[in-house]
Amino acid sequence: MSVQRCGMVAVIGRPNVGKSTLINALMERKVSIVTAKPQTTRHRILAVHTTDDTQVIFVDTPGLHRQAGKAMNRIMNRTAANALADADLVLFVTDATRWTVEDEDVLKRLQGCKAPVVALLNKVDKVEPKEKLLEALSTMAERHDFAEIVPISAKKHDNLQQLMALIPRFLPESPPLFPPDMHTDRSADFHAAEVIREKLTESLHQELPYGLTVQVERYVTEERGIAINAIIWVERDSQKGIVVGKKGAVLKKVGRAARLEIAEQLGRPVHLELWVKVKANWADSEKDLMSLGYDVP
């Protein structure tokens, strides 16, 4: 049967509420990297979910946040805001255990949104006692005229089948926009860079992950496997030593973890070489951000 419904579904929320975890769970594959640190997602990433009669195009967005001092943060906020304008449906992801001023900021942005908004109370597995969930659902209903309010746990996959069954109701009748075997709009080298950045973020502490980015310079499919050369850019010389680590320990650990994950995903051996270089204040320069592969809306 040909696809009868197709549309863009923007996944919106403050940082660290589980947007990327949700998309990966709905897609049943890793499309976006996930860490415990806020603002891990920096780019707009499309995740394409196709069934016999529906194509859902999830738009994973950076978390909307207040501390938007650097150019990269401002671009991340604009990227998320632009996704709202193009959406046929908005999934507003919140943390069921707490409501913050940043959630309030996101909700204000949704007031003028033309698309229907479904509120998702994520992390319901952490709500104790369970009576508090009913209270949270009731409070959410008072905040805005949502099309639906759905309690979920992206991590535990609770209620996700019900959510997927709900989404097509809000999508327009349309032929598919992407081939049925396509799962994301991002290239293999982009994904490799993101996996490397994920492993760096997991291995480094405090603010340093926000001051680095990864650029793949070479991605070649060879007879023996995939050869990848990547540069880890930092903003200051002092950060370079932290990323490399004592006797190169951190860089080796990151390289090994990234290589194993990329190889597992591709089903082929991967040869990965990493370099750490300094580009002063790259995160506050739109020109540098564009040269490093960031989309500047």
PDB file of C-alpha atoms in Angstrom:
ATOM      1  CA  MET A   1       0.000   0.000   0.000  1.00  0.00           C
ATOM      2  CA  SER A   2       1.327   3.456  -0.843  1.00  0.00           C
ATOM      3  CA  VAL A   3       1.933   5.955   1.948  1.00  0.00           C
ATOM      4  CA  GLN A   4      -1.229   7.940   2.619  1.00  0.00           C
ATOM      5  CA  ARG A   5       0.008  10.291   5.309  1.00  0.00           C
ATOM      6  CA  CYS A   6       3.342  12.052   5.677  1.00  0.00           C
ATOM      7  CA  GLY A   7       4.482  14.962   7.803  1.00  0.00           C
ATOM      8  CA  MET A   8       7.117  16.704   9.881  1.00  0.00           C
ATOM      9  CA  VAL A   9       6.987  16.112  13.636  1.00  0.00           C
ATOM     10  CA  ALA A  10       9.129  18.567  15.618  1.00  0.00           C
ATOM     11  CA  VAL A  11      10.384  17.217  18.939  1.00  0.00           C
ATOM     12  CA  ILE A  12      10.792  20.257  21.188  1.00  0.00           C
ATOM     13  CA  GLY A  13      11.754  20.832  24.808  1.00  0.00           C
ATOM     14  CA  ARG A  14      14.367  22.240  27.133  1.00  0.00           C
ATOM     15  CA  PRO A  15      17.792  20.570  27.315  1.00  0.00           C
ATOM     16  CA  ASN A  16      18.081  17.105  28.853  1.00  0.00           C
ATOM     17  CA  VAL A  17      14.410  16.079  28.932  1.00  0.00           C
ATOM     18  CA  GLY A  18      15.039  13.035  26.714  1.00  0.00           C
ATOM     19  CA  LYS A  19      14.213  14.231  23.189  1.00  0.00           C
ATOM     20  CA  SER A  20      16.980  12.282  21.453  1.00  0.00           C
ATOM     21  CA  THR A  21      16.388   9.224  23.650  1.00  0.00           C
ATOM     22  CA  LEU A  22      12.731   9.347  22.602  1.00  0.00           C
ATOM     23  CA  ILE A  23      13.513   9.561  18.886  1.00  0.00           C
ATOM     24  CA  ASN A  24      16.019   6.699  19.090  1.00  0.00           C
ATOM     25  CA  ALA A  25      13.419   4.595  20.922  1.00  0.00           C
ATOM     26  CA  LEU A  26      10.665   5.379  18.400  1.00  0.00           C
ATOM     27  CA  MET A  27      13.033   4.643  15.511  1.00  0.00           C
ATOM     28  CA  GLU A  28      14.369   1.475  17.197  1.00  0.00           C
ATOM     29  CA  ARG A  29      17.854   2.559  16.135  1.00  0.00           C
ATOM     30  CA  LYS A  30      20.397   5.179  17.145  1.00  0.00           C
ATOM     31  CA  VAL A  31      19.844   8.291  15.048  1.00  0.00           C
ATOM     32  CA  SER A  32      20.994  10.902  17.582  1.00  0.00           C
ATOM     33  CA  ILE A  33      23.731  10.734  20.195  1.00  0.00           C
ATOM     34  CA  VAL A  34      22.682  10.786  23.848  1.00  0.00           C
ATOM     35  CA  THR A  35      24.599  11.744  26.994  1.00  0.00           C
ATOM     36  CA  ALA A  36      23.687  12.716  30.542  1.00  0.00           C
ATOM     37  CA  LYS A  37      24.867  16.279  29.884  1.00  0.00           C
ATOM     38  CA  PRO A  38      22.472  19.005  28.661  1.00  0.00           C
ATOM     39  CA  GLN A  39      22.762  20.460  25.138  1.00  0.00           C
ATOM     40  CA  THR A  40      24.291  17.329  23.620  1.00  0.00           C
ATOM     41  CA  THR A  41      22.178  17.791  20.464  1.00  0.00           C
ATOM     42  CA  ARG A  42      23.530  20.729  18.453  1.00  0.00           C
ATOM     43  CA  HIS A  43      22.062  20.097  15.000  1.00  0.00           C
ATOM     44  CA  ARG A  44      18.676  19.567  13.426  1.00  0.00           C
ATOM     45  CA  ILE A  45      18.539  15.866  12.610  1.00  0.00           C
ATOM     46  CA  LEU A  46      15.740  14.212  10.666  1.00  0.00           C
ATOM     47  CA  ALA A  47      14.699  10.672  11.593  1.00  0.00           C
ATOM     48  CA  VAL A  48      12.446   9.043   8.993  1.00  0.00           C
ATOM     49  CA  HIS A  49      10.020   6.337  10.143  1.00  0.00           C
ATOM     50  CA  THR A  50       8.114   4.659   7.286  1.00  0.00           C
ATOM     51  CA  THR A  51       5.335   2.069   7.497  1.00  0.00           C
ATOM     52  CA  ASP A  52       2.912   0.779   4.845  1.00  0.00           C
ATOM     53  CA  ASP A  53       0.651   3.822   4.992  1.00  0.00           C
ATOM     54  CA  THR A  54       2.540   6.521   6.928  1.00  0.00           C
ATOM     55  CA  GLN A  55       5.866   8.338   6.856  1.00  0.00           C
ATOM     56  CA  VAL A  56       6.705  10.227  10.039  1.00  0.00           C
ATOM     57  CA  ILE A  57       9.654  12.619   9.784  1.00  0.00           C
ATOM     58  CA  PHE A  58      10.835  13.346  13.310  1.00  0.00           C
ATOM     59  CA  VAL A  59      12.890  16.512  13.701  1.00  0.00           C
ATOM     60  CA  ASP A  60      15.343  16.188  16.590  1.00  0.00           C
ATOM     61  CA  THR A  61      16.260  19.673  17.766  1.00  0.00           C
ATOM     62  CA  PRO A  62      18.682  21.256  20.225  1.00  0.00           C
ATOM     63  CA  GLY A  63      17.130  22.006  23.604  1.00  0.00           C
ATOM     64  CA  LEU A  64      15.759  25.537  23.866  1.00  0.00           C
ATOM     65  CA  HIS A  65      17.736  27.233  26.623  1.00  0.00           C
ATOM     66  CA  ARG A  66      18.195  30.619  28.278  1.00  0.00           C
ATOM     67  CA  GLN A  67      21.988  30.785  28.442  1.00  0.00           C
ATOM     68  CA  ALA A  68      22.470  31.706  24.787  1.00  0.00           C
ATOM     69  CA  GLY A  69      25.593  33.849  25.072  1.00  0.00           C
ATOM     70  CA  LYS A  70      27.777  32.274  22.373  1.00  0.00           C
ATOM     71  CA  ALA A  71      27.039  32.119  18.655  1.00  0.00           C
ATOM     72  CA  MET A  72      26.652  28.335  18.827  1.00  0.00           C
ATOM     73  CA  ASN A  73      23.976  28.610  21.540  1.00  0.00           C
ATOM     74  CA  ARG A  74      22.092  31.285  19.607  1.00  0.00           C
ATOM     75  CA  ILE A  75      22.204  29.108  16.480  1.00  0.00           C
ATOM     76  CA  MET A  76      20.942  26.114  18.462  1.00  0.00           C
ATOM     77  CA  ASN A  77      17.973  28.152  19.715  1.00  0.00           C
ATOM     78  CA  ARG A  78      17.204  29.438  16.195  1.00  0.00           C
ATOM     79  CA  THR A  79      17.440  25.899  14.811  1.00  0.00           C
ATOM     80  CA  ALA A  80      14.884  24.647  17.330  1.00  0.00           C
ATOM     81  CA  ALA A  81      12.586  27.629  16.718  1.00  0.00           C
ATOM     82  CA  ASN A  82      12.718  27.114  12.937  1.00  0.00           C
ATOM     83  CA  ALA A  83      11.665  23.479  13.352  1.00  0.00           C
ATOM     84  CA  LEU A  84       8.443  24.731  14.939  1.00  0.00           C
ATOM     85  CA  ALA A  85       7.610  26.830  11.889  1.00  0.00           C
ATOM     86  CA  ASP A  86       7.900  23.838   9.519  1.00  0.00           C
ATOM     87  CA  ALA A  87       6.090  21.288  11.694  1.00  0.00           C
ATOM     88  CA  ASP A  88       2.803  19.531  10.997  1.00  0.00           C
ATOM     89  CA  LEU A  89       2.812  18.322  14.607  1.00  0.00           C
ATOM     90  CA  VAL A  90       4.825  19.314  17.677  1.00  0.00           C
ATOM     91  CA  LEU A  91       5.796  16.894  20.443  1.00  0.00           C
ATOM     92  CA  PHE A  92       6.556  18.999  23.529  1.00  0.00           C
ATOM     93  CA  VAL A  93       8.743  16.811  25.745  1.00  0.00           C
ATOM     94  CA  THR A  94       8.867  17.565  29.471  1.00  0.00           C
ATOM     95  CA  ASP A  95      10.232  15.796  32.534  1.00  0.00           C
ATOM     96  CA  ALA A  96       7.315  14.417  34.557  1.00  0.00           C
ATOM     97  CA  THR A  97       9.312  14.790  37.778  1.00  0.00           C
ATOM     98  CA  ARG A  98       9.859  18.550  37.538  1.00  0.00           C
ATOM     99  CA  TRP A  99       8.733  21.699  35.708  1.00  0.00           C
ATOM    100  CA  THR A 100      11.283  24.510  35.271  1.00  0.00           C
ATOM    101  CA  VAL A 101      11.433  28.104  34.047  1.00  0.00           C
ATOM    102  CA  GLU A 102      13.012  26.776  30.838  1.00  0.00           C
ATOM    103  CA  ASP A 103       9.935  24.577  30.288  1.00  0.00           C
ATOM    104  CA  GLU A 104       7.875  27.739  30.758  1.00  0.00           C
ATOM    105  CA  ASP A 105      10.016  29.514  28.142  1.00  0.00           C
ATOM    106  CA  VAL A 106       9.425  26.711  25.636  1.00  0.00           C
ATOM    107  CA  LEU A 107       5.690  26.748  26.347  1.00  0.00           C
ATOM    108  CA  LYS A 108       5.580  30.498  25.601  1.00  0.00           C
ATOM    109  CA  ARG A 109       7.148  29.813  22.201  1.00  0.00           C
ATOM    110  CA  LEU A 110       4.417  27.257  21.525  1.00  0.00           C
ATOM    111  CA  GLN A 111       1.604  29.762  22.118  1.00  0.00           C
ATOM    112  CA  GLY A 112       1.823  31.082  18.561  1.00  0.00           C
ATOM    113  CA  CYS A 113       2.470  27.696  16.954  1.00  0.00           C
ATOM    114  CA  LYS A 114       0.011  26.843  14.169  1.00  0.00           C
ATOM    115  CA  ALA A 115       0.582  23.087  14.395  1.00  0.00           C
ATOM    116  CA  PRO A 116      -1.190  20.965  17.024  1.00  0.00           C
ATOM    117  CA  VAL A 117       0.933  20.331  20.118  1.00  0.00           C
ATOM    118  CA  VAL A 118       1.021  17.000  21.955  1.00  0.00           C
ATOM    119  CA  ALA A 119       2.545  17.225  25.434  1.00  0.00           C
ATOM    120  CA  LEU A 120       4.700  14.285  26.489  1.00  0.00           C
ATOM    121  CA  LEU A 121       5.415  13.756  30.172  1.00  0.00           C
ATOM    122  CA  ASN A 122       8.639  11.786  29.960  1.00  0.00           C
ATOM    123  CA  LYS A 123      10.439   9.831  32.702  1.00  0.00           C
ATOM    124  CA  VAL A 124       7.170   8.661  34.298  1.00  0.00           C
ATOM    125  CA  ASP A 125       9.074   5.618  35.581  1.00  0.00           C
ATOM    126  CA  LYS A 126      10.730   7.999  38.066  1.00  0.00           C
ATOM    127  CA  VAL A 127       7.468   9.432  39.427  1.00  0.00           C
ATOM    128  CA  GLU A 128       6.787   8.204  42.976  1.00  0.00           C
ATOM    129  CA  PRO A 129       4.204   7.730  44.346  1.00  0.00           C
ATOM    130  CA  LYS A 130       2.186   7.062  41.187  1.00  0.00           C
ATOM    131  CA  GLU A 131      -0.635   9.343  42.402  1.00  0.00           C
ATOM    132  CA  LYS A 132       1.713  12.224  41.583  1.00  0.00           C
ATOM    133  CA  LEU A 133       1.442  11.330  37.892  1.00  0.00           C
ATOM    134  CA  LEU A 134      -2.294  12.092  37.873  1.00  0.00           C
ATOM    135  CA  GLU A 135      -1.491  15.401  39.524  1.00  0.00           C
ATOM    136  CA  ALA A 136       1.179  16.156  36.891  1.00  0.00           C
ATOM    137  CA  LEU A 137      -1.230  15.313  34.046  1.00  0.00           C
ATOM    138  CA  SER A 138      -3.904  17.559  35.532  1.00  0.00           C
ATOM    139  CA  THR A 139      -1.465  20.443  36.003  1.00  0.00           C
ATOM    140  CA  MET A 140      -0.192  20.077  32.433  1.00  0.00           C
ATOM    141  CA  ALA A 141      -3.753  20.262  31.087  1.00  0.00           C
ATOM    142  CA  GLU A 142      -4.176  23.623  32.839  1.00  0.00           C
ATOM    143  CA  ARG A 143      -1.050  25.102  31.247  1.00  0.00           C
ATOM    144  CA  HIS A 144      -2.135  24.972  27.607  1.00  0.00           C
ATOM    145  CA  ASP A 145      -4.813  23.632  25.288  1.00  0.00           C
ATOM    146  CA  PHE A 146      -2.806  20.613  24.152  1.00  0.00           C
ATOM    147  CA  ALA A 147      -4.153  18.320  21.436  1.00  0.00           C
ATOM    148  CA  GLU A 148      -3.209  15.368  23.669  1.00  0.00           C
ATOM    149  CA  ILE A 149      -1.201  14.745  26.831  1.00  0.00           C
ATOM    150  CA  VAL A 150       0.675  11.436  26.893  1.00  0.00           C
ATOM    151  CA  PRO A 151       2.722  10.030  29.801  1.00  0.00           C
ATOM    152  CA  ILE A 152       5.767   8.112  28.535  1.00  0.00           C
ATOM    153  CA  SER A 153       9.153   6.729  29.462  1.00  0.00           C
ATOM    154  CA  ALA A 154      11.515   6.959  26.499  1.00  0.00           C
ATOM    155  CA  LYS A 155      14.161   5.001  28.391  1.00  0.00           C
ATOM    156  CA  LYS A 156      11.813   2.162  29.399  1.00  0.00           C
ATOM    157  CA  HIS A 157       9.774   2.357  26.146  1.00  0.00           C
ATOM    158  CA  ASP A 158       6.567   2.840  28.160  1.00  0.00           C
ATOM    159  CA  ASN A 159       3.555   3.987  26.084  1.00  0.00           C
ATOM    160  CA  LEU A 160       5.607   4.509  22.908  1.00  0.00           C
ATOM    161  CA  GLN A 161       3.454   2.198  20.769  1.00  0.00           C
ATOM    162  CA  GLN A 162       0.400   4.214  21.780  1.00  0.00           C
ATOM    163  CA  LEU A 163       2.226   7.416  20.861  1.00  0.00           C
ATOM    164  CA  MET A 164       3.176   6.068  17.425  1.00  0.00           C
ATOM    165  CA  ALA A 165      -0.448   5.069  16.835  1.00  0.00           C
ATOM    166  CA  LEU A 166      -1.575   8.591  17.759  1.00  0.00           C
ATOM    167  CA  ILE A 167       0.786  10.590  15.523  1.00  0.00           C
ATOM    168  CA  PRO A 168      -0.687   9.781  12.042  1.00  0.00           C
ATOM    169  CA  ARG A 169      -4.014  11.369  13.056  1.00  0.00           C
ATOM    170  CA  PHE A 170      -2.321  14.773  12.953  1.00  0.00           C
ATOM    171  CA  LEU A 171      -0.407  14.373   9.677  1.00  0.00           C
ATOM    172  CA  PRO A 172      -1.622  15.593   6.274  1.00  0.00           C
ATOM    173  CA  GLU A 173      -2.485  13.287   3.417  1.00  0.00           C
ATOM    174  CA  SER A 174       0.667  13.252   1.340  1.00  0.00           C
ATOM    175  CA  PRO A 175       2.984  10.957  -0.596  1.00  0.00           C
ATOM    176  CA  PRO A 176       6.288  10.162   1.154  1.00  0.00           C
ATOM    177  CA  LEU A 177       9.034  12.777   1.093  1.00  0.00           C
ATOM    178  CA  PHE A 178      11.856  10.241   1.498  1.00  0.00           C
ATOM    179  CA  PRO A 179      12.604   6.709   0.217  1.00  0.00           C
ATOM    180  CA  PRO A 180      11.226   3.962   2.501  1.00  0.00           C
ATOM    181  CA  ASP A 181      14.704   2.594   3.305  1.00  0.00           C
ATOM    182  CA  MET A 182      16.046   6.001   4.420  1.00  0.00           C
ATOM    183  CA  HIS A 183      16.273   6.493   8.187  1.00  0.00           C
ATOM    184  CA  THR A 184      18.025   9.860   8.522  1.00  0.00           C
ATOM    185  CA  ASP A 185      19.033  12.845   6.396  1.00  0.00           C
ATOM    186  CA  ARG A 186      22.528  12.861   7.889  1.00  0.00           C
ATOM    187  CA  SER A 187      25.578  11.293   6.237  1.00  0.00           C
ATOM    188  CA  ALA A 188      27.800   8.528   7.578  1.00  0.00           C
ATOM    189  CA  ASP A 189      30.676  10.942   8.242  1.00  0.00           C
ATOM    190  CA  PHE A 190      28.372  13.283  10.210  1.00  0.00           C
ATOM    191  CA  HIS A 191      27.255  10.340  12.332  1.00  0.00           C
ATOM    192  CA  ALA A 192      30.872   9.270  12.907  1.00  0.00           C
ATOM    193  CA  ALA A 193      31.724  12.784  14.139  1.00  0.00           C
ATOM    194  CA  GLU A 194      28.720  12.719  16.475  1.00  0.00           C
ATOM    195  CA  VAL A 195      29.694   9.338  17.951  1.00  0.00           C
ATOM    196  CA  ILE A 196      33.216  10.640  18.629  1.00  0.00           C
ATOM    197  CA  ARG A 197      31.739  13.744  20.307  1.00  0.00           C
ATOM    198  CA  GLU A 198      29.426  11.541  22.374  1.00  0.00           C
ATOM    199  CA  LYS A 199      32.371   9.498  23.672  1.00  0.00           C
ATOM    200  CA  LEU A 200      34.305  12.693  24.449  1.00  0.00           C
ATOM    201  CA  THR A 201      31.335  14.118  26.358  1.00  0.00           C
ATOM    202  CA  GLU A 202      31.035  10.920  28.400  1.00  0.00           C
ATOM    203  CA  SER A 203      34.769  10.903  29.206  1.00  0.00           C
ATOM    204  CA  LEU A 204      35.259  14.581  30.068  1.00  0.00           C
ATOM    205  CA  HIS A 205      33.896  16.540  32.999  1.00  0.00           C
ATOM    206  CA  GLN A 206      32.334  19.913  33.708  1.00  0.00           C
ATOM    207  CA  GLU A 207      32.309  22.526  30.934  1.00  0.00           C
ATOM    208  CA  LEU A 208      34.887  21.127  28.502  1.00  0.00           C
ATOM    209  CA  PRO A 209      32.443  19.162  26.281  1.00  0.00           C
ATOM    210  CA  TYR A 210      30.771  22.475  25.367  1.00  0.00           C
ATOM    211  CA  GLY A 211      34.102  23.871  24.165  1.00  0.00           C
ATOM    212  CA  LEU A 212      34.883  21.132  21.660  1.00  0.00           C
ATOM    213  CA  THR A 213      33.571  19.885  18.353  1.00  0.00           C
ATOM    214  CA  VAL A 214      34.543  17.120  15.938  1.00  0.00           C
ATOM    215  CA  GLN A 215      35.199  17.423  12.215  1.00  0.00           C
ATOM    216  CA  VAL A 216      35.706  14.367  10.007  1.00  0.00           C
ATOM    217  CA  GLU A 217      38.359  15.181   7.407  1.00  0.00           C
ATOM    218  CA  ARG A 218      38.479  11.798   5.699  1.00  0.00           C
ATOM    219  CA  TYR A 219      35.895   9.021   5.431  1.00  0.00           C
ATOM    220  CA  VAL A 220      36.838   6.364   2.907  1.00  0.00           C
ATOM    221  CA  THR A 221      35.378   2.929   2.253  1.00  0.00           C
ATOM    222  CA  GLU A 222      38.264   0.573   1.556  1.00  0.00           C
ATOM    223  CA  GLU A 223      38.481  -3.153   0.889  1.00  0.00           C
ATOM    224  CA  ARG A 224      39.514  -3.845   4.482  1.00  0.00           C
ATOM    225  CA  GLY A 225      36.891  -1.540   6.046  1.00  0.00           C
ATOM    226  CA  ILE A 226      36.208   2.140   6.742  1.00  0.00           C
ATOM    227  CA  ALA A 227      39.070   4.618   7.255  1.00  0.00           C
ATOM    228  CA  ILE A 228      38.165   7.733   9.257  1.00  0.00           C
ATOM    229  CA  ASN A 229      40.397  10.690  10.109  1.00  0.00           C
ATOM    230  CA  ALA A 230      38.867  13.238  12.485  1.00  0.00           C
ATOM    231  CA  ILE A 231      39.950  16.452  14.193  1.00  0.00           C
ATOM    232  CA  ILE A 232      38.773  17.329  17.685  1.00  0.00           C
ATOM    233  CA  TRP A 233      38.696  21.119  17.853  1.00  0.00           C
ATOM    234  CA  VAL A 234      39.049  22.877  21.207  1.00  0.00           C
ATOM    235  CA  GLU A 235      39.075  26.594  22.015  1.00  0.00           C
ATOM    236  CA  ARG A 236      42.229  26.863  24.137  1.00  0.00           C
ATOM    237  CA  ASP A 237      45.649  25.212  24.474  1.00  0.00           C
ATOM    238  CA  SER A 238      44.864  24.241  28.067  1.00  0.00           C
ATOM    239  CA  GLN A 239      41.910  22.157  26.834  1.00  0.00           C
ATOM    240  CA  LYS A 240      44.080  20.219  24.405  1.00  0.00           C
ATOM    241  CA  GLY A 241      46.028  18.504  27.188  1.00  0.00           C
ATOM    242  CA  ILE A 242      42.816  17.525  28.978  1.00  0.00           C
ATOM    243  CA  VAL A 243      41.379  15.922  25.828  1.00  0.00           C
ATOM    244  CA  VAL A 244      44.600  14.026  25.088  1.00  0.00           C
ATOM    245  CA  GLY A 245      45.032  12.978  28.729  1.00  0.00           C
ATOM    246  CA  LYS A 246      48.083  11.661  30.541  1.00  0.00           C
ATOM    247  CA  LYS A 247      50.214   9.724  28.042  1.00  0.00           C
ATOM    248  CA  GLY A 248      47.296   9.978  25.599  1.00  0.00           C
ATOM    249  CA  ALA A 249      45.004   7.893  27.832  1.00  0.00           C
ATOM    250  CA  VAL A 250      41.801   9.908  27.291  1.00  0.00           C
ATOM    251  CA  LEU A 251      42.216  10.116  23.525  1.00  0.00           C
ATOM    252  CA  LYS A 252      42.927   6.370  23.300  1.00  0.00           C
ATOM    253  CA  LYS A 253      39.861   5.561  25.405  1.00  0.00           C
ATOM    254  CA  VAL A 254      37.617   7.832  23.309  1.00  0.00           C
ATOM    255  CA  GLY A 255      39.038   6.522  20.036  1.00  0.00           C
ATOM    256  CA  ARG A 256      38.531   2.896  21.014  1.00  0.00           C
ATOM    257  CA  ALA A 257      34.939   3.419  22.203  1.00  0.00           C
ATOM    258  CA  ALA A 258      34.017   5.421  19.096  1.00  0.00           C
ATOM    259  CA  ARG A 259      35.680   2.941  16.733  1.00  0.00           C
ATOM    260  CA  LEU A 260      33.868  -0.025  18.275  1.00  0.00           C
ATOM    261  CA  GLU A 261      30.459   1.673  18.111  1.00  0.00           C
ATOM    262  CA  ILE A 262      30.882   2.893  14.527  1.00  0.00           C
ATOM    263  CA  ALA A 263      32.110  -0.557  13.453  1.00  0.00           C
ATOM    264  CA  GLU A 264      29.146  -2.236  15.140  1.00  0.00           C
ATOM    265  CA  GLN A 265      26.684   0.099  13.423  1.00  0.00           C
ATOM    266  CA  LEU A 266      28.261  -0.317   9.995  1.00  0.00           C
ATOM    267  CA  GLY A 267      29.016  -4.014  10.326  1.00  0.00           C
ATOM    268  CA  ARG A 268      32.548  -3.418   9.037  1.00  0.00           C
ATOM    269  CA  PRO A 269      36.004  -2.906  10.558  1.00  0.00           C
ATOM    270  CA  VAL A 270      36.870   0.740  11.215  1.00  0.00           C
ATOM    271  CA  HIS A 271      40.300   2.363  11.316  1.00  0.00           C
ATOM    272  CA  LEU A 272      39.989   5.643  13.242  1.00  0.00           C
ATOM    273  CA  GLU A 273      42.668   8.296  13.670  1.00  0.00           C
ATOM    274  CA  LEU A 274      42.092  11.335  15.900  1.00  0.00           C
ATOM    275  CA  TRP A 275      43.948  14.644  16.213  1.00  0.00           C
ATOM    276  CA  VAL A 276      43.327  17.449  18.708  1.00  0.00           C
ATOM    277  CA  LYS A 277      43.757  21.014  17.435  1.00  0.00           C
ATOM    278  CA  VAL A 278      43.031  24.519  18.726  1.00  0.00           C
ATOM    279  CA  LYS A 279      40.721  27.003  17.008  1.00  0.00           C
ATOM    280  CA  ALA A 280      40.319  29.950  19.355  1.00  0.00           C
ATOM    281  CA  ASN A 281      36.708  30.847  20.220  1.00  0.00           C
ATOM    282  CA  TRP A 282      35.249  28.750  17.399  1.00  0.00           C
ATOM    283  CA  ALA A 283      31.946  28.441  19.289  1.00  0.00           C
ATOM    284  CA  ASP A 284      31.405  32.211  19.169  1.00  0.00           C
ATOM    285  CA  SER A 285      32.115  32.673  15.448  1.00  0.00           C
ATOM    286  CA  GLU A 286      29.383  31.992  12.881  1.00  0.00           C
ATOM    287  CA  LYS A 287      32.071  31.809  10.177  1.00  0.00           C
ATOM    288  CA  ASP A 288      33.988  29.119  12.089  1.00  0.00           C
ATOM    289  CA  LEU A 289      30.773  27.261  12.891  1.00  0.00           C
ATOM    290  CA  MET A 290      29.838  27.134   9.201  1.00  0.00           C
ATOM    291  CA  SER A 291      33.318  25.868   8.264  1.00  0.00           C
ATOM    292  CA  LEU A 292      32.956  23.151  10.921  1.00  0.00           C
ATOM    293  CA  GLY A 293      29.702  21.873   9.438  1.00  0.00           C
ATOM    294  CA  TYR A 294      27.112  23.701  11.529  1.00  0.00           C
ATOM    295  CA  ASP A 295      23.948  24.861   9.782  1.00  0.00           C
ATOM    296  CA  VAL A 296      23.545  28.585  10.465  1.00  0.00           C
ATOM    297  CA  PRO A 297      19.860  29.522  10.063  1.00  0.00           C
TER     298      PRO A 297
END
